[in-house]
PDB file of N, CA and C in Angstrom:
ATOM      1  N   MET A  28      -7.809   1.538 -18.901  1.00 77.00           N
ATOM      2  CA  MET A  28      -6.971   1.226 -17.760  1.00 77.00           C
ATOM      3  C   MET A  28      -5.567   1.800 -17.965  1.00 77.00           C
ATOM      4  N   LEU A  29      -4.803   1.754 -16.921  1.00 85.00           N
ATOM      5  CA  LEU A  29      -3.448   2.299 -16.962  1.00 85.00           C
ATOM      6  C   LEU A  29      -2.483   1.290 -17.574  1.00 85.00           C
ATOM      7  N   SER A  30      -1.501   1.800 -18.291  1.00 91.00           N
ATOM      8  CA  SER A  30      -0.498   0.913 -18.884  1.00 91.00           C
ATOM      9  C   SER A  30       0.492   0.467 -17.812  1.00 91.00           C
ATOM     10  N   ASP A  31       1.233  -0.589 -18.120  1.00 91.00           N
ATOM     11  CA  ASP A  31       2.225  -1.108 -17.176  1.00 91.00           C
ATOM     12  C   ASP A  31       3.289  -0.059 -16.857  1.00 91.00           C
ATOM     13  N   GLY A  32       3.684   0.710 -17.845  1.00 93.00           N
ATOM     14  CA  GLY A  32       4.680   1.755 -17.640  1.00 93.00           C
ATOM     15  C   GLY A  32       4.183   2.839 -16.698  1.00 93.00           C
ATOM     16  N   LYS A  33       2.917   3.205 -16.840  1.00 94.00           N
ATOM     17  CA  LYS A  33       2.334   4.234 -15.968  1.00 94.00           C
ATOM     18  C   LYS A  33       2.211   3.704 -14.538  1.00 94.00           C
ATOM     19  N   ILE A  34       1.841   2.440 -14.389  1.00 94.00           N
ATOM     20  CA  ILE A  34       1.740   1.843 -13.062  1.00 94.00           C
ATOM     21  C   ILE A  34       3.116   1.799 -12.402  1.00 94.00           C
ATOM     22  N   THR A  35       4.138   1.472 -13.163  1.00 94.00           N
ATOM     23  CA  THR A  35       5.509   1.454 -12.639  1.00 94.00           C
ATOM     24  C   THR A  35       5.941   2.851 -12.233  1.00 94.00           C
ATOM     25  N   GLU A  36       5.591   3.848 -13.023  1.00 96.00           N
ATOM     26  CA  GLU A  36       5.929   5.234 -12.692  1.00 96.00           C
ATOM     27  C   GLU A  36       5.241   5.671 -11.391  1.00 96.00           C
ATOM     28  N   ILE A  37       3.969   5.321 -11.232  1.00 96.00           N
ATOM     29  CA  ILE A  37       3.238   5.643 -10.001  1.00 96.00           C
ATOM     30  C   ILE A  37       3.885   4.947  -8.815  1.00 96.00           C
ATOM     31  N   PHE A  38       4.268   3.673  -9.000  1.00 96.00           N
ATOM     32  CA  PHE A  38       4.908   2.936  -7.911  1.00 96.00           C
ATOM     33  C   PHE A  38       6.225   3.594  -7.492  1.00 96.00           C
ATOM     34  N   CYS A  39       7.025   4.020  -8.453  1.00 97.00           N
ATOM     35  CA  CYS A  39       8.315   4.662  -8.134  1.00 97.00           C
ATOM     36  C   CYS A  39       8.111   5.950  -7.345  1.00 97.00           C
ATOM     37  N   MET A  40       7.129   6.750  -7.737  1.00 97.00           N
ATOM     38  CA  MET A  40       6.841   7.979  -6.995  1.00 97.00           C
ATOM     39  C   MET A  40       6.340   7.665  -5.589  1.00 97.00           C
ATOM     40  N   ALA A  41       5.471   6.663  -5.453  1.00 96.00           N
ATOM     41  CA  ALA A  41       4.962   6.275  -4.145  1.00 96.00           C
ATOM     42  C   ALA A  41       6.082   5.716  -3.262  1.00 96.00           C
ATOM     43  N   ASP A  42       6.987   4.950  -3.859  1.00 96.00           N
ATOM     44  CA  ASP A  42       8.110   4.384  -3.103  1.00 96.00           C
ATOM     45  C   ASP A  42       9.046   5.482  -2.613  1.00 96.00           C
ATOM     46  N   ASP A  43       9.339   6.457  -3.459  1.00 97.00           N
ATOM     47  CA  ASP A  43      10.170   7.590  -3.041  1.00 97.00           C
ATOM     48  C   ASP A  43       9.514   8.351  -1.889  1.00 97.00           C
ATOM     49  N   PHE A  44       8.203   8.572  -2.004  1.00 95.00           N
ATOM     50  CA  PHE A  44       7.481   9.259  -0.934  1.00 95.00           C
ATOM     51  C   PHE A  44       7.543   8.467   0.367  1.00 95.00           C
ATOM     52  N   CYS A  45       7.309   7.156   0.301  1.00 92.00           N
ATOM     53  CA  CYS A  45       7.312   6.326   1.510  1.00 92.00           C
ATOM     54  C   CYS A  45       8.681   6.320   2.183  1.00 92.00           C
ATOM     55  N   LYS A  46       9.742   6.257   1.401  1.00 94.00           N
ATOM     56  CA  LYS A  46      11.090   6.291   1.976  1.00 94.00           C
ATOM     57  C   LYS A  46      11.339   7.605   2.698  1.00 94.00           C
ATOM     58  N   PHE A  47      10.984   8.718   2.066  1.00 95.00           N
ATOM     59  CA  PHE A  47      11.168  10.028   2.682  1.00 95.00           C
ATOM     60  C   PHE A  47      10.299  10.166   3.926  1.00 95.00           C
ATOM     61  N   PHE A  48       9.035   9.765   3.821  1.00 91.00           N
ATOM     62  CA  PHE A  48       8.094   9.903   4.934  1.00 91.00           C
ATOM     63  C   PHE A  48       8.516   9.046   6.124  1.00 91.00           C
ATOM     64  N   ASN A  49       8.886   7.793   5.887  1.00 87.00           N
ATOM     65  CA  ASN A  49       9.299   6.908   6.979  1.00 87.00           C
ATOM     66  C   ASN A  49      10.566   7.405   7.661  1.00 87.00           C
ATOM     67  N   ALA A  50      11.499   7.951   6.893  1.00 91.00           N
ATOM     68  CA  ALA A  50      12.718   8.504   7.492  1.00 91.00           C
ATOM     69  C   ALA A  50      12.388   9.716   8.353  1.00 91.00           C
ATOM     70  N   THR A  51      11.477  10.555   7.897  1.00 91.00           N
ATOM     71  CA  THR A  51      11.079  11.732   8.672  1.00 91.00           C
ATOM     72  C   THR A  51      10.353  11.326   9.944  1.00 91.00           C
ATOM     73  N   VAL A  52       9.455  10.367   9.851  1.00 85.00           N
ATOM     74  CA  VAL A  52       8.726   9.905  11.030  1.00 85.00           C
ATOM     75  C   VAL A  52       9.678   9.277  12.033  1.00 85.00           C
ATOM     76  N   LYS A  53      10.613   8.475  11.561  1.00 85.00           N
ATOM     77  CA  LYS A  53      11.572   7.819  12.451  1.00 85.00           C
ATOM     78  C   LYS A  53      12.435   8.848  13.172  1.00 85.00           C
ATOM     79  N   LYS A  54      12.792   9.908  12.469  1.00 89.00           N
ATOM     80  CA  LYS A  54      13.638  10.946  13.055  1.00 89.00           C
ATOM     81  C   LYS A  54      12.903  11.701  14.170  1.00 89.00           C
ATOM     82  N   HIS A  55      11.596  11.856  14.051  1.00 87.00           N
ATOM     83  CA  HIS A  55      10.826  12.655  15.000  1.00 87.00           C
ATOM     84  C   HIS A  55      10.015  11.824  15.992  1.00 87.00           C
ATOM     85  N   THR A  56      10.175  10.512  15.990  1.00 81.00           N
ATOM     86  CA  THR A  56       9.429   9.647  16.893  1.00 81.00           C
ATOM     87  C   THR A  56      10.268   9.312  18.109  1.00 81.00           C
ATOM     88  N   LEU A  57       9.626   9.304  19.266  1.00 78.00           N
ATOM     89  CA  LEU A  57      10.310   8.957  20.503  1.00 78.00           C
ATOM     90  C   LEU A  57      10.400   7.445  20.650  1.00 78.00           C
ATOM     91  N   GLU A  58      11.441   6.992  21.338  1.00 73.00           N
ATOM     92  CA  GLU A  58      11.578   5.568  21.646  1.00 73.00           C
ATOM     93  C   GLU A  58      10.594   5.208  22.749  1.00 73.00           C
ATOM     94  N   PRO A  59      10.153   3.959  22.838  1.00 68.00           N
ATOM     95  CA  PRO A  59       9.248   3.554  23.920  1.00 68.00           C
ATOM     96  C   PRO A  59       9.910   3.758  25.287  1.00 68.00           C
ATOM     97  N   ALA A  60       9.106   4.182  26.269  1.00 65.00           N
ATOM     98  CA  ALA A  60       9.628   4.484  27.600  1.00 65.00           C
ATOM     99  C   ALA A  60      10.116   3.239  28.333  1.00 65.00           C
ATOM    100  N   ASP A  61       9.519   2.093  28.043  1.00 69.00           N
ATOM    101  CA  ASP A  61       9.902   0.871  28.739  1.00 69.00           C
ATOM    102  C   ASP A  61      11.186   0.254  28.189  1.00 69.00           C
ATOM    103  N   GLY A  62      11.713   0.796  27.124  1.00 65.00           N
ATOM    104  CA  GLY A  62      12.957   0.302  26.554  1.00 65.00           C
ATOM    105  C   GLY A  62      12.803  -0.938  25.688  1.00 65.00           C
ATOM    106  N   LYS A  63      11.599  -1.480  25.619  1.00 67.00           N
ATOM    107  CA  LYS A  63      11.361  -2.668  24.798  1.00 67.00           C
ATOM    108  C   LYS A  63      11.171  -2.252  23.349  1.00 67.00           C
ATOM    109  N   ARG A  64      11.666  -3.094  22.489  1.00 65.00           N
ATOM    110  CA  ARG A  64      11.459  -2.857  21.065  1.00 65.00           C
ATOM    111  C   ARG A  64      10.260  -3.663  20.602  1.00 65.00           C
ATOM    112  N   HIS A  65       9.530  -3.085  19.700  1.00 60.00           N
ATOM    113  CA  HIS A  65       8.368  -3.775  19.145  1.00 60.00           C
ATOM    114  C   HIS A  65       8.759  -4.441  17.835  1.00 60.00           C
ATOM    115  N   ARG A  66       8.175  -5.582  17.598  1.00 60.00           N
ATOM    116  CA  ARG A  66       8.454  -6.291  16.351  1.00 60.00           C
ATOM    117  C   ARG A  66       7.859  -5.544  15.187  1.00 60.00           C
ATOM    118  N   ASN A  67       8.595  -5.426  14.156  1.00 63.00           N
ATOM    119  CA  ASN A  67       8.099  -4.849  12.916  1.00 63.00           C
ATOM    120  C   ASN A  67       8.154  -5.922  11.840  1.00 63.00           C
ATOM    121  N   LYS A  68       7.236  -6.853  11.944  1.00 63.00           N
ATOM    122  CA  LYS A  68       7.187  -7.949  10.984  1.00 63.00           C
ATOM    123  C   LYS A  68       6.697  -7.422   9.635  1.00 63.00           C
ATOM    124  N   PRO A  69       7.395  -7.757   8.571  1.00 67.00           N
ATOM    125  CA  PRO A  69       6.933  -7.301   7.254  1.00 67.00           C
ATOM    126  C   PRO A  69       5.547  -7.857   6.941  1.00 67.00           C
ATOM    127  N   ASN A  70       4.721  -7.043   6.324  1.00 69.00           N
ATOM    128  CA  ASN A  70       3.333  -7.422   6.109  1.00 69.00           C
ATOM    129  C   ASN A  70       3.061  -8.014   4.732  1.00 69.00           C
ATOM    130  N   GLY A  71       4.044  -8.258   3.953  1.00 81.00           N
ATOM    131  CA  GLY A  71       3.832  -8.894   2.652  1.00 81.00           C
ATOM    132  C   GLY A  71       3.814  -7.918   1.499  1.00 81.00           C
ATOM    133  N   MET A  72       3.071  -6.832   1.644  1.00 89.00           N
ATOM    134  CA  MET A  72       3.028  -5.796   0.614  1.00 89.00           C
ATOM    135  C   MET A  72       3.663  -4.542   1.182  1.00 89.00           C
ATOM    136  N   SER A  73       4.415  -3.862   0.352  1.00 90.00           N
ATOM    137  CA  SER A  73       5.014  -2.613   0.806  1.00 90.00           C
ATOM    138  C   SER A  73       3.952  -1.516   0.824  1.00 90.00           C
ATOM    139  N   ASP A  74       4.248  -0.463   1.571  1.00 91.00           N
ATOM    140  CA  ASP A  74       3.342   0.686   1.608  1.00 91.00           C
ATOM    141  C   ASP A  74       3.183   1.280   0.214  1.00 91.00           C
ATOM    142  N   ALA A  75       4.250   1.288  -0.558  1.00 93.00           N
ATOM    143  CA  ALA A  75       4.195   1.846  -1.914  1.00 93.00           C
ATOM    144  C   ALA A  75       3.258   1.034  -2.808  1.00 93.00           C
ATOM    145  N   GLU A  76       3.243  -0.286  -2.641  1.00 94.00           N
ATOM    146  CA  GLU A  76       2.325  -1.119  -3.431  1.00 94.00           C
ATOM    147  C   GLU A  76       0.878  -0.824  -3.058  1.00 94.00           C
ATOM    148  N   ILE A  77       0.611  -0.653  -1.777  1.00 94.00           N
ATOM    149  CA  ILE A  77      -0.750  -0.343  -1.331  1.00 94.00           C
ATOM    150  C   ILE A  77      -1.180   1.011  -1.884  1.00 94.00           C
ATOM    151  N   ILE A  78      -0.303   1.995  -1.785  1.00 95.00           N
ATOM    152  CA  ILE A  78      -0.618   3.326  -2.315  1.00 95.00           C
ATOM    153  C   ILE A  78      -0.848   3.266  -3.826  1.00 95.00           C
ATOM    154  N   THR A  79      -0.035   2.500  -4.530  1.00 95.00           N
ATOM    155  CA  THR A  79      -0.193   2.367  -5.986  1.00 95.00           C
ATOM    156  C   THR A  79      -1.548   1.784  -6.339  1.00 95.00           C
ATOM    157  N   ILE A  80      -1.966   0.748  -5.633  1.00 96.00           N
ATOM    158  CA  ILE A  80      -3.275   0.131  -5.901  1.00 96.00           C
ATOM    159  C   ILE A  80      -4.393   1.126  -5.625  1.00 96.00           C
ATOM    160  N   LEU A  81      -4.274   1.897  -4.552  1.00 95.00           N
ATOM    161  CA  LEU A  81      -5.313   2.882  -4.240  1.00 95.00           C
ATOM    162  C   LEU A  81      -5.350   4.007  -5.275  1.00 95.00           C
ATOM    163  N   ILE A  82      -4.204   4.438  -5.753  1.00 95.00           N
ATOM    164  CA  ILE A  82      -4.175   5.456  -6.816  1.00 95.00           C
ATOM    165  C   ILE A  82      -4.811   4.894  -8.086  1.00 95.00           C
ATOM    166  N   MET A  83      -4.502   3.640  -8.410  1.00 95.00           N
ATOM    167  CA  MET A  83      -5.116   3.010  -9.584  1.00 95.00           C
ATOM    168  C   MET A  83      -6.634   2.956  -9.430  1.00 95.00           C
ATOM    169  N   PHE A  84      -7.099   2.586  -8.239  1.00 95.00           N
ATOM    170  CA  PHE A  84      -8.534   2.490  -7.984  1.00 95.00           C
ATOM    171  C   PHE A  84      -9.215   3.841  -8.204  1.00 95.00           C
ATOM    172  N   HIS A  85      -8.647   4.895  -7.665  1.00 94.00           N
ATOM    173  CA  HIS A  85      -9.273   6.207  -7.772  1.00 94.00           C
ATOM    174  C   HIS A  85      -9.161   6.797  -9.177  1.00 94.00           C
ATOM    175  N   SER A  86      -8.130   6.445  -9.903  1.00 93.00           N
ATOM    176  CA  SER A  86      -7.971   7.010 -11.240  1.00 93.00           C
ATOM    177  C   SER A  86      -8.754   6.248 -12.305  1.00 93.00           C
ATOM    178  N   CYS A  87      -9.141   5.022 -12.027  1.00 89.00           N
ATOM    179  CA  CYS A  87      -9.859   4.226 -13.030  1.00 89.00           C
ATOM    180  C   CYS A  87     -11.371   4.399 -12.976  1.00 89.00           C
ATOM    181  N   GLY A  88     -11.879   5.075 -11.953  1.00 87.00           N
ATOM    182  CA  GLY A  88     -13.309   5.356 -11.909  1.00 87.00           C
ATOM    183  C   GLY A  88     -14.171   4.241 -11.352  1.00 87.00           C
ATOM    184  N   HIS A  89     -13.572   3.254 -10.718  1.00 90.00           N
ATOM    185  CA  HIS A  89     -14.369   2.198 -10.096  1.00 90.00           C
ATOM    186  C   HIS A  89     -15.032   2.725  -8.834  1.00 90.00           C
ATOM    187  N   ARG A  90     -16.136   2.097  -8.456  1.00 92.00           N
ATOM    188  CA  ARG A  90     -16.852   2.526  -7.258  1.00 92.00           C
ATOM    189  C   ARG A  90     -16.630   1.594  -6.079  1.00 92.00           C
ATOM    190  N   CYS A  91     -16.315   0.358  -6.333  1.00 95.00           N
ATOM    191  CA  CYS A  91     -16.197  -0.637  -5.272  1.00 95.00           C
ATOM    192  C   CYS A  91     -14.754  -1.147  -5.221  1.00 95.00           C
ATOM    193  N   LEU A  92     -14.072  -0.858  -4.115  1.00 95.00           N
ATOM    194  CA  LEU A  92     -12.683  -1.266  -3.974  1.00 95.00           C
ATOM    195  C   LEU A  92     -12.551  -2.790  -3.975  1.00 95.00           C
ATOM    196  N   LYS A  93     -13.493  -3.471  -3.337  1.00 96.00           N
ATOM    197  CA  LYS A  93     -13.433  -4.933  -3.265  1.00 96.00           C
ATOM    198  C   LYS A  93     -13.507  -5.542  -4.663  1.00 96.00           C
ATOM    199  N   HIS A  94     -14.436  -5.085  -5.460  1.00 96.00           N
ATOM    200  CA  HIS A  94     -14.585  -5.597  -6.827  1.00 96.00           C
ATOM    201  C   HIS A  94     -13.328  -5.287  -7.644  1.00 96.00           C
ATOM    202  N   PHE A  95     -12.802  -4.064  -7.525  1.00 96.00           N
ATOM    203  CA  PHE A  95     -11.610  -3.671  -8.251  1.00 96.00           C
ATOM    204  C   PHE A  95     -10.420  -4.543  -7.853  1.00 96.00           C
ATOM    205  N   TYR A  96     -10.229  -4.731  -6.542  1.00 96.00           N
ATOM    206  CA  TYR A  96      -9.073  -5.487  -6.061  1.00 96.00           C
ATOM    207  C   TYR A  96      -9.155  -6.958  -6.481  1.00 96.00           C
ATOM    208  N   LYS A  97     -10.315  -7.574  -6.255  1.00 96.00           N
ATOM    209  CA  LYS A  97     -10.441  -9.012  -6.542  1.00 96.00           C
ATOM    210  C   LYS A  97     -10.505  -9.318  -8.035  1.00 96.00           C
ATOM    211  N   ASN A  98     -11.208  -8.494  -8.781  1.00 94.00           N
ATOM    212  CA  ASN A  98     -11.427  -8.810 -10.191  1.00 94.00           C
ATOM    213  C   ASN A  98     -10.424  -8.181 -11.141  1.00 94.00           C
ATOM    214  N   TYR A  99      -9.822  -7.071 -10.753  1.00 94.00           N
ATOM    215  CA  TYR A  99      -8.860  -6.459 -11.672  1.00 94.00           C
ATOM    216  C   TYR A  99      -7.419  -6.688 -11.208  1.00 94.00           C
ATOM    217  N   ILE A 100      -7.123  -6.314  -9.988  1.00 95.00           N
ATOM    218  CA  ILE A 100      -5.746  -6.423  -9.499  1.00 95.00           C
ATOM    219  C   ILE A 100      -5.319  -7.893  -9.409  1.00 95.00           C
ATOM    220  N   CYS A 101      -6.111  -8.712  -8.739  1.00 94.00           N
ATOM    221  CA  CYS A 101      -5.728 -10.117  -8.525  1.00 94.00           C
ATOM    222  C   CYS A 101      -5.729 -10.932  -9.811  1.00 94.00           C
ATOM    223  N   GLU A 102      -6.595 -10.599 -10.748  1.00 93.00           N
ATOM    224  CA  GLU A 102      -6.686 -11.396 -11.979  1.00 93.00           C
ATOM    225  C   GLU A 102      -5.810 -10.869 -13.111  1.00 93.00           C
ATOM    226  N   HIS A 103      -5.728  -9.554 -13.261  1.00 92.00           N
ATOM    227  CA  HIS A 103      -5.050  -8.996 -14.425  1.00 92.00           C
ATOM    228  C   HIS A 103      -3.705  -8.332 -14.123  1.00 92.00           C
ATOM    229  N   CYS A 104      -3.487  -7.949 -12.885  1.00 91.00           N
ATOM    230  CA  CYS A 104      -2.255  -7.213 -12.549  1.00 91.00           C
ATOM    231  C   CYS A 104      -1.403  -7.935 -11.522  1.00 91.00           C
ATOM    232  N   SER A 105      -1.636  -9.202 -11.319  1.00 90.00           N
ATOM    233  CA  SER A 105      -0.895  -9.934 -10.278  1.00 90.00           C
ATOM    234  C   SER A 105       0.597  -9.995 -10.581  1.00 90.00           C
ATOM    235  N   TYR A 106       0.976  -9.933 -11.838  1.00 93.00           N
ATOM    236  CA  TYR A 106       2.396  -9.994 -12.200  1.00 93.00           C
ATOM    237  C   TYR A 106       3.133  -8.699 -11.859  1.00 93.00           C
ATOM    238  N   LEU A 107       2.415  -7.617 -11.598  1.00 92.00           N
ATOM    239  CA  LEU A 107       3.047  -6.342 -11.270  1.00 92.00           C
ATOM    240  C   LEU A 107       3.371  -6.193  -9.781  1.00 92.00           C
ATOM    241  N   PHE A 108       2.719  -6.985  -8.937  1.00 91.00           N
ATOM    242  CA  PHE A 108       2.891  -6.872  -7.496  1.00 91.00           C
ATOM    243  C   PHE A 108       3.476  -8.169  -6.962  1.00 91.00           C
ATOM    244  N   SER A 109       4.468  -8.037  -6.072  1.00 83.00           N
ATOM    245  CA  SER A 109       5.231  -9.205  -5.620  1.00 83.00           C
ATOM    246  C   SER A 109       4.378 -10.204  -4.840  1.00 83.00           C
ATOM    247  N   LYS A 110       3.667  -9.735  -3.838  1.00 89.00           N
ATOM    248  CA  LYS A 110       2.855 -10.631  -3.009  1.00 89.00           C
ATOM    249  C   LYS A 110       1.487 -10.009  -2.797  1.00 89.00           C
ATOM    250  N   LEU A 111       0.501 -10.505  -3.510  1.00 92.00           N
ATOM    251  CA  LEU A 111      -0.848 -10.004  -3.307  1.00 92.00           C
ATOM    252  C   LEU A 111      -1.457 -10.667  -2.079  1.00 92.00           C
ATOM    253  N   LEU A 112      -2.179  -9.888  -1.314  1.00 93.00           N
ATOM    254  CA  LEU A 112      -2.816 -10.369  -0.094  1.00 93.00           C
ATOM    255  C   LEU A 112      -4.292 -10.599  -0.349  1.00 93.00           C
ATOM    256  N   SER A 113      -4.946 -11.215   0.622  1.00 93.00           N
ATOM    257  CA  SER A 113      -6.397 -11.320   0.529  1.00 93.00           C
ATOM    258  C   SER A 113      -6.983  -9.918   0.654  1.00 93.00           C
ATOM    259  N   TYR A 114      -8.200  -9.757   0.208  1.00 95.00           N
ATOM    260  CA  TYR A 114      -8.822  -8.425   0.261  1.00 95.00           C
ATOM    261  C   TYR A 114      -8.944  -7.947   1.701  1.00 95.00           C
ATOM    262  N   ASN A 115      -9.328  -8.832   2.617  1.00 94.00           N
ATOM    263  CA  ASN A 115      -9.491  -8.437   4.018  1.00 94.00           C
ATOM    264  C   ASN A 115      -8.179  -7.937   4.611  1.00 94.00           C
ATOM    265  N   ARG A 116      -7.085  -8.638   4.340  1.00 92.00           N
ATOM    266  CA  ARG A 116      -5.787  -8.222   4.862  1.00 92.00           C
ATOM    267  C   ARG A 116      -5.339  -6.913   4.206  1.00 92.00           C
ATOM    268  N   PHE A 117      -5.633  -6.741   2.933  1.00 93.00           N
ATOM    269  CA  PHE A 117      -5.302  -5.500   2.236  1.00 93.00           C
ATOM    270  C   PHE A 117      -5.997  -4.317   2.904  1.00 93.00           C
ATOM    271  N   VAL A 118      -7.272  -4.459   3.228  1.00 93.00           N
ATOM    272  CA  VAL A 118      -8.027  -3.381   3.866  1.00 93.00           C
ATOM    273  C   VAL A 118      -7.478  -3.100   5.266  1.00 93.00           C
ATOM    274  N   GLU A 119      -7.090  -4.147   6.008  1.00 90.00           N
ATOM    275  CA  GLU A 119      -6.497  -3.949   7.331  1.00 90.00           C
ATOM    276  C   GLU A 119      -5.213  -3.130   7.230  1.00 90.00           C
ATOM    277  N   LEU A 120      -4.352  -3.469   6.283  1.00 89.00           N
ATOM    278  CA  LEU A 120      -3.096  -2.737   6.119  1.00 89.00           C
ATOM    279  C   LEU A 120      -3.334  -1.311   5.658  1.00 89.00           C
ATOM    280  N   GLU A 121      -4.341  -1.132   4.820  1.00 89.00           N
ATOM    281  CA  GLU A 121      -4.679   0.220   4.358  1.00 89.00           C
ATOM    282  C   GLU A 121      -5.083   1.087   5.547  1.00 89.00           C
ATOM    283  N   LYS A 122      -5.888   0.540   6.442  1.00 88.00           N
ATOM    284  CA  LYS A 122      -6.327   1.298   7.615  1.00 88.00           C
ATOM    285  C   LYS A 122      -5.151   1.573   8.552  1.00 88.00           C
ATOM    286  N   GLU A 123      -4.261   0.597   8.741  1.00 83.00           N
ATOM    287  CA  GLU A 123      -3.085   0.802   9.591  1.00 83.00           C
ATOM    288  C   GLU A 123      -2.170   1.856   9.001  1.00 83.00           C
ATOM    289  N   MET A 124      -1.991   1.816   7.701  1.00 80.00           N
ATOM    290  CA  MET A 124      -1.076   2.737   7.046  1.00 80.00           C
ATOM    291  C   MET A 124      -1.566   4.166   7.132  1.00 80.00           C
ATOM    292  N   PHE A 125      -2.858   4.358   6.995  1.00 75.00           N
ATOM    293  CA  PHE A 125      -3.419   5.706   7.028  1.00 75.00           C
ATOM    294  C   PHE A 125      -3.990   6.058   8.394  1.00 75.00           C
ATOM    295  N   GLY A 126      -3.567   5.357   9.423  1.00 67.00           N
ATOM    296  CA  GLY A 126      -4.039   5.642  10.779  1.00 67.00           C
ATOM    297  C   GLY A 126      -3.558   6.966  11.314  1.00 67.00           C
ATOM    298  N   TRP A 127      -2.495   7.510  10.770  1.00 58.00           N
ATOM    299  CA  TRP A 127      -1.951   8.781  11.229  1.00 58.00           C
ATOM    300  C   TRP A 127      -2.710   9.974  10.681  1.00 58.00           C
ATOM    301  N   ILE A 128      -3.605   9.749   9.704  1.00 52.00           N
ATOM    302  CA  ILE A 128      -4.339  10.867   9.092  1.00 52.00           C
ATOM    303  C   ILE A 128      -5.477  11.272  10.005  1.00 52.00           C
TER     304      ILE A 128
END
């Protein structure tokens, strides 16, 4: 498995990417035509944390994301992530985050 230092390094790179990407998207996105603002309620986990978990999953050679998330992340790496979500909510956020692909 990955060491805590390596996981922190991956998180820092993912966080830098997310900051740059979100700023670029915000700069090139149009405002809604109706003038209403949409709520952007924080979802508990940052995009960088989700990306870090997915990078860990793909680099560790696991085949089942559910098993990896519930048995490894939630049990052994919970101290590395501020707010762990349920697996179902994690998958929902993953799909929302990568909806632009």
